mmCIF file of C-alpha atoms in Angstrom:
data_model
loop_
_atom_site.group_PDB
_atom_site.id
_atom_site.type_symbol
_atom_site.label_atom_id
_atom_site.label_comp_id
_atom_site.label_asym_id
_atom_site.label_seq_id
_atom_site.Cartn_x
_atom_site.Cartn_y
_atom_site.Cartn_z
ATOM 1 C CA MET N 1329 7.880 6.649 19.758
ATOM 2 C CA SER N 1330 5.508 8.926 21.600
ATOM 3 C CA GLY N 1331 2.150 7.958 23.035
ATOM 4 C CA LYS N 1332 0.287 10.050 20.453
ATOM 5 C CA GLY N 1333 -1.198 8.860 17.208
ATOM 6 C CA PHE N 1334 -1.454 5.331 15.927
ATOM 7 C CA THR N 1335 0.966 2.635 14.939
ATOM 8 C CA THR N 1336 -0.245 0.037 12.479
ATOM 9 C CA CYS N 1337 0.846 -3.472 13.425
ATOM 10 C CA LEU N 1338 1.310 -5.845 10.499
ATOM 11 C CA TRP N 1339 1.415 -9.581 11.313
ATOM 12 C CA PHE N 1340 3.939 -11.498 9.240
ATOM 13 C CA ASP N 1341 4.948 -15.140 9.186
ATOM 14 C CA GLY N 1342 8.692 -14.750 9.757
ATOM 15 C CA LYS N 1343 9.236 -11.991 7.175
ATOM 16 C CA ALA N 1344 8.684 -8.803 9.182
ATOM 17 C CA GLU N 1345 12.255 -7.537 8.897
ATOM 18 C CA GLU N 1346 12.478 -8.410 5.189
ATOM 19 C CA ALA N 1347 9.168 -6.625 4.553
ATOM 20 C CA ALA N 1348 10.244 -3.544 6.515
ATOM 21 C CA HIS N 1349 13.445 -3.270 4.468
ATOM 22 C CA HIS N 1350 11.433 -3.740 1.263
ATOM 23 C CA TYR N 1351 8.955 -0.972 2.117
ATOM 24 C CA VAL N 1352 11.680 1.410 3.279
ATOM 25 C CA SER N 1353 13.454 0.881 -0.061
ATOM 26 C CA ILE N 1354 10.298 1.946 -1.930
ATOM 27 C CA PHE N 1355 9.079 5.002 -0.048
ATOM 28 C CA LYS N 1356 11.254 8.101 -0.280
ATOM 29 C CA ASP N 1357 10.257 9.381 3.187
ATOM 30 C CA ALA N 1358 10.964 6.205 5.141
ATOM 31 C CA ALA N 1359 13.077 4.916 7.989
ATOM 32 C CA LEU N 1360 13.765 1.718 9.844
ATOM 33 C CA GLY N 1361 13.418 1.766 13.611
ATOM 34 C CA LYS N 1362 14.041 -0.541 16.519
ATOM 35 C CA VAL N 1363 14.323 -4.289 15.993
ATOM 36 C CA VAL N 1364 13.319 -6.455 18.963
ATOM 37 C CA ARG N 1365 14.634 -10.000 19.103
ATOM 38 C CA THR N 1366 13.255 -12.825 21.186
ATOM 39 C CA GLY N 1367 15.012 -13.608 24.420
ATOM 40 C CA PRO N 1368 15.502 -16.924 26.170
ATOM 41 C CA ALA N 1369 11.851 -16.914 27.308
ATOM 42 C CA GLY N 1370 10.626 -16.834 23.681
ATOM 43 C CA PRO N 1371 8.362 -16.800 21.877
ATOM 44 C CA GLY N 1372 10.376 -18.906 19.482
ATOM 45 C CA PRO N 1373 14.126 -19.402 19.405
ATOM 46 C CA ALA N 1374 16.252 -16.746 21.123
ATOM 47 C CA GLY N 1375 17.679 -14.143 18.787
ATOM 48 C CA GLU N 1376 14.993 -14.274 16.091
ATOM 49 C CA VAL N 1377 13.315 -11.021 15.064
ATOM 50 C CA LEU N 1378 10.072 -10.555 16.980
ATOM 51 C CA THR N 1379 9.220 -7.013 15.869
ATOM 52 C CA VAL N 1380 10.643 -4.304 13.647
ATOM 53 C CA GLU N 1381 9.537 -0.690 13.645
ATOM 54 C CA PHE N 1382 9.471 1.376 10.463
ATOM 55 C CA GLU N 1383 7.945 4.569 9.154
ATOM 56 C CA LEU N 1384 6.602 5.298 5.666
ATOM 57 C CA ASN N 1385 5.550 8.821 4.667
ATOM 58 C CA GLY N 1386 5.019 9.742 8.320
ATOM 59 C CA GLN N 1387 2.940 6.644 9.132
ATOM 60 C CA ARG N 1388 4.341 4.425 11.874
ATOM 61 C CA PHE N 1389 4.292 0.645 11.507
ATOM 62 C CA VAL N 1390 5.517 -2.311 13.478
ATOM 63 C CA GLY N 1391 6.044 -5.636 11.751
ATOM 64 C CA LEU N 1392 5.398 -8.598 14.043
ATOM 65 C CA ASN N 1393 6.589 -12.104 13.292
ATOM 66 C CA GLY N 1394 3.481 -13.748 14.678
ATOM 67 C CA GLY N 1395 3.418 -16.966 12.686
ATOM 68 C CA PRO N 1396 1.057 -18.469 10.127
ATOM 69 C CA GLN N 1397 -2.184 -18.156 12.126
ATOM 70 C CA PHE N 1398 -3.303 -14.921 10.483
ATOM 71 C CA THR N 1399 -2.863 -13.587 6.970
ATOM 72 C CA PHE N 1400 -3.605 -10.332 5.196
ATOM 73 C CA ASP N 1401 -6.713 -9.760 3.105
ATOM 74 C CA GLU N 1402 -8.313 -6.888 1.200
ATOM 75 C CA ALA N 1403 -10.446 -5.805 4.175
ATOM 76 C CA ILE N 1404 -7.491 -3.594 5.131
ATOM 77 C CA SER N 1405 -5.485 -1.669 2.553
ATOM 78 C CA PHE N 1406 -3.171 1.309 2.446
ATOM 79 C CA GLN N 1407 -3.813 4.180 0.052
ATOM 80 C CA ILE N 1408 -0.870 5.870 -1.595
ATOM 81 C CA HIS N 1409 -1.805 9.298 -2.927
ATOM 82 C CA CYS N 1410 0.185 10.046 -6.075
ATOM 83 C CA ALA N 1411 0.793 13.432 -7.706
ATOM 84 C CA ASP N 1412 0.903 12.087 -11.269
ATOM 85 C CA GLN N 1413 1.117 9.034 -13.516
ATOM 86 C CA ASP N 1414 4.861 8.705 -12.996
ATOM 87 C CA GLU N 1415 4.289 8.280 -9.252
ATOM 88 C CA VAL N 1416 1.446 5.811 -9.874
ATOM 89 C CA ASP N 1417 3.717 3.768 -12.137
ATOM 90 C CA TYR N 1418 6.613 3.918 -9.639
ATOM 91 C CA TYR N 1419 4.637 2.647 -6.646
ATOM 92 C CA TRP N 1420 2.654 0.138 -8.689
ATOM 93 C CA ASP N 1421 5.724 -1.432 -10.238
ATOM 94 C CA ARG N 1422 7.745 -1.515 -7.031
ATOM 95 C CA LEU N 1423 4.950 -2.957 -4.910
ATOM 96 C CA ILE N 1424 4.050 -5.804 -7.270
ATOM 97 C CA GLU N 1425 7.639 -6.779 -8.090
ATOM 98 C CA GLY N 1426 8.847 -10.071 -6.727
ATOM 99 C CA GLY N 1427 5.511 -11.827 -6.516
ATOM 100 C CA GLY N 1428 2.789 -9.237 -5.967
ATOM 101 C CA ALA N 1429 -0.465 -9.294 -7.903
ATOM 102 C CA GLU N 1430 -2.525 -6.688 -9.707
ATOM 103 C CA SER N 1431 -6.151 -6.367 -8.750
ATOM 104 C CA GLU N 1432 -8.795 -3.935 -9.970
ATOM 105 C CA CYS N 1433 -9.389 -0.179 -9.749
ATOM 106 C CA GLY N 1434 -5.894 0.716 -8.571
ATOM 107 C CA TRP N 1435 -5.617 -2.061 -5.975
ATOM 108 C CA LEU N 1436 -2.762 -4.536 -5.708
ATOM 109 C CA LYS N 1437 -1.287 -7.026 -3.295
ATOM 110 C CA ASP N 1438 2.436 -6.976 -2.646
ATOM 111 C CA LYS N 1439 4.554 -10.109 -2.294
ATOM 112 C CA TYR N 1440 3.721 -10.259 1.431
ATOM 113 C CA GLY N 1441 -0.028 -10.194 0.800
ATOM 114 C CA VAL N 1442 -0.537 -6.591 1.979
ATOM 115 C CA SER N 1443 -3.155 -4.690 -0.058
ATOM 116 C CA TRP N 1444 -2.418 -1.229 -1.441
ATOM 117 C CA GLN N 1445 -4.464 1.308 -3.379
ATOM 118 C CA VAL N 1446 -2.369 3.467 -5.704
ATOM 119 C CA VAL N 1447 -4.512 6.575 -6.159
ATOM 120 C CA PRO N 1448 -3.620 9.453 -8.501
ATOM 121 C CA ASP N 1449 -4.594 12.995 -7.519
ATOM 122 C CA GLY N 1450 -7.851 14.012 -9.160
ATOM 123 C CA LEU N 1451 -9.333 10.511 -9.398
ATOM 124 C CA VAL N 1452 -11.644 10.806 -6.388
ATOM 125 C CA GLU N 1453 -12.801 14.228 -7.544
ATOM 126 C CA MET N 1454 -13.682 12.934 -11.006
ATOM 127 C CA ILE N 1455 -15.602 9.860 -9.842
ATOM 128 C CA GLY N 1456 -17.370 11.966 -7.215
ATOM 129 C CA ASP N 1457 -18.131 14.930 -9.470
ATOM 130 C CA ALA N 1458 -21.572 16.534 -9.123
ATOM 131 C CA ASP N 1459 -22.160 16.072 -12.860
ATOM 132 C CA GLN N 1460 -23.445 12.495 -12.823
ATOM 133 C CA GLU N 1461 -22.721 11.823 -16.487
ATOM 134 C CA ARG N 1462 -19.105 12.914 -16.185
ATOM 135 C CA SER N 1463 -18.757 11.026 -12.909
ATOM 136 C CA ALA N 1464 -20.253 7.861 -14.434
ATOM 137 C CA ARG N 1465 -17.889 7.992 -17.421
ATOM 138 C CA ALA N 1466 -14.908 8.338 -15.091
ATOM 139 C CA MET N 1467 -16.174 5.493 -12.882
ATOM 140 C CA ARG N 1468 -16.702 3.168 -15.855
ATOM 141 C CA ALA N 1469 -13.191 3.924 -17.083
ATOM 142 C CA MET N 1470 -11.687 3.272 -13.641
ATOM 143 C CA LEU N 1471 -13.646 0.029 -13.215
ATOM 144 C CA SER N 1472 -12.116 -1.303 -16.442
ATOM 145 C CA MET N 1473 -8.545 -0.834 -15.171
ATOM 146 C CA GLN N 1474 -6.102 -2.569 -12.919
ATOM 147 C CA LYS N 1475 -3.448 0.154 -12.563
ATOM 148 C CA ILE N 1476 -5.093 3.556 -12.939
ATOM 149 C CA ASP N 1477 -4.308 5.415 -16.159
ATOM 150 C CA ILE N 1478 -5.217 8.930 -15.081
ATOM 151 C CA ALA N 1479 -5.124 10.331 -18.639
ATOM 152 C CA ALA N 1480 -7.640 7.705 -19.791
ATOM 153 C CA VAL N 1481 -9.935 8.416 -16.830
ATOM 154 C CA LYS N 1482 -9.689 12.164 -17.537
ATOM 155 C CA LYS N 1483 -10.477 11.574 -21.204
ATOM 156 C CA ALA N 1484 -13.574 9.556 -20.264
ATOM 157 C CA PHE N 1485 -14.556 12.176 -17.675
ATOM 158 C CA ASP N 1486 -14.326 14.911 -20.334
ATOM 159 C CA GLY N 1487 -16.312 12.816 -22.817
ATOM 160 C CA ALA N 1488 -13.482 12.789 -25.327
#
């Protein structure tokens, strides 16, 4: 990896490699990278995975098996921009499978506790539209949802 850009480090409690494989199986433009194992000096038993590098849609990540001291919360989330409802459904279903949880307004937590926002194209434009009535209708529709139903938001936006 070059010295340019950013790499997001995700702290896991022993599941970094499992999580990396899970994410790479979901995203179409994804790859696993280098796996670093602990040596005789630690931390932890020699041979255990310490870090695993992976890339999703051009974003670099490193999963660190740091232990139980820190956990994920909604203060940090990753937005997935989706072209259409089929993409929204695909990412939503794959990210909550196996123990994830739906939240509100297109947010979810995956089985590792990482927060994601599954955002269809056009949503931000509708809720930020200059026409305040249209924008408010779209916002009210979105606020009533867990997974975003873009057709329903569009219908509300159009006043239909």
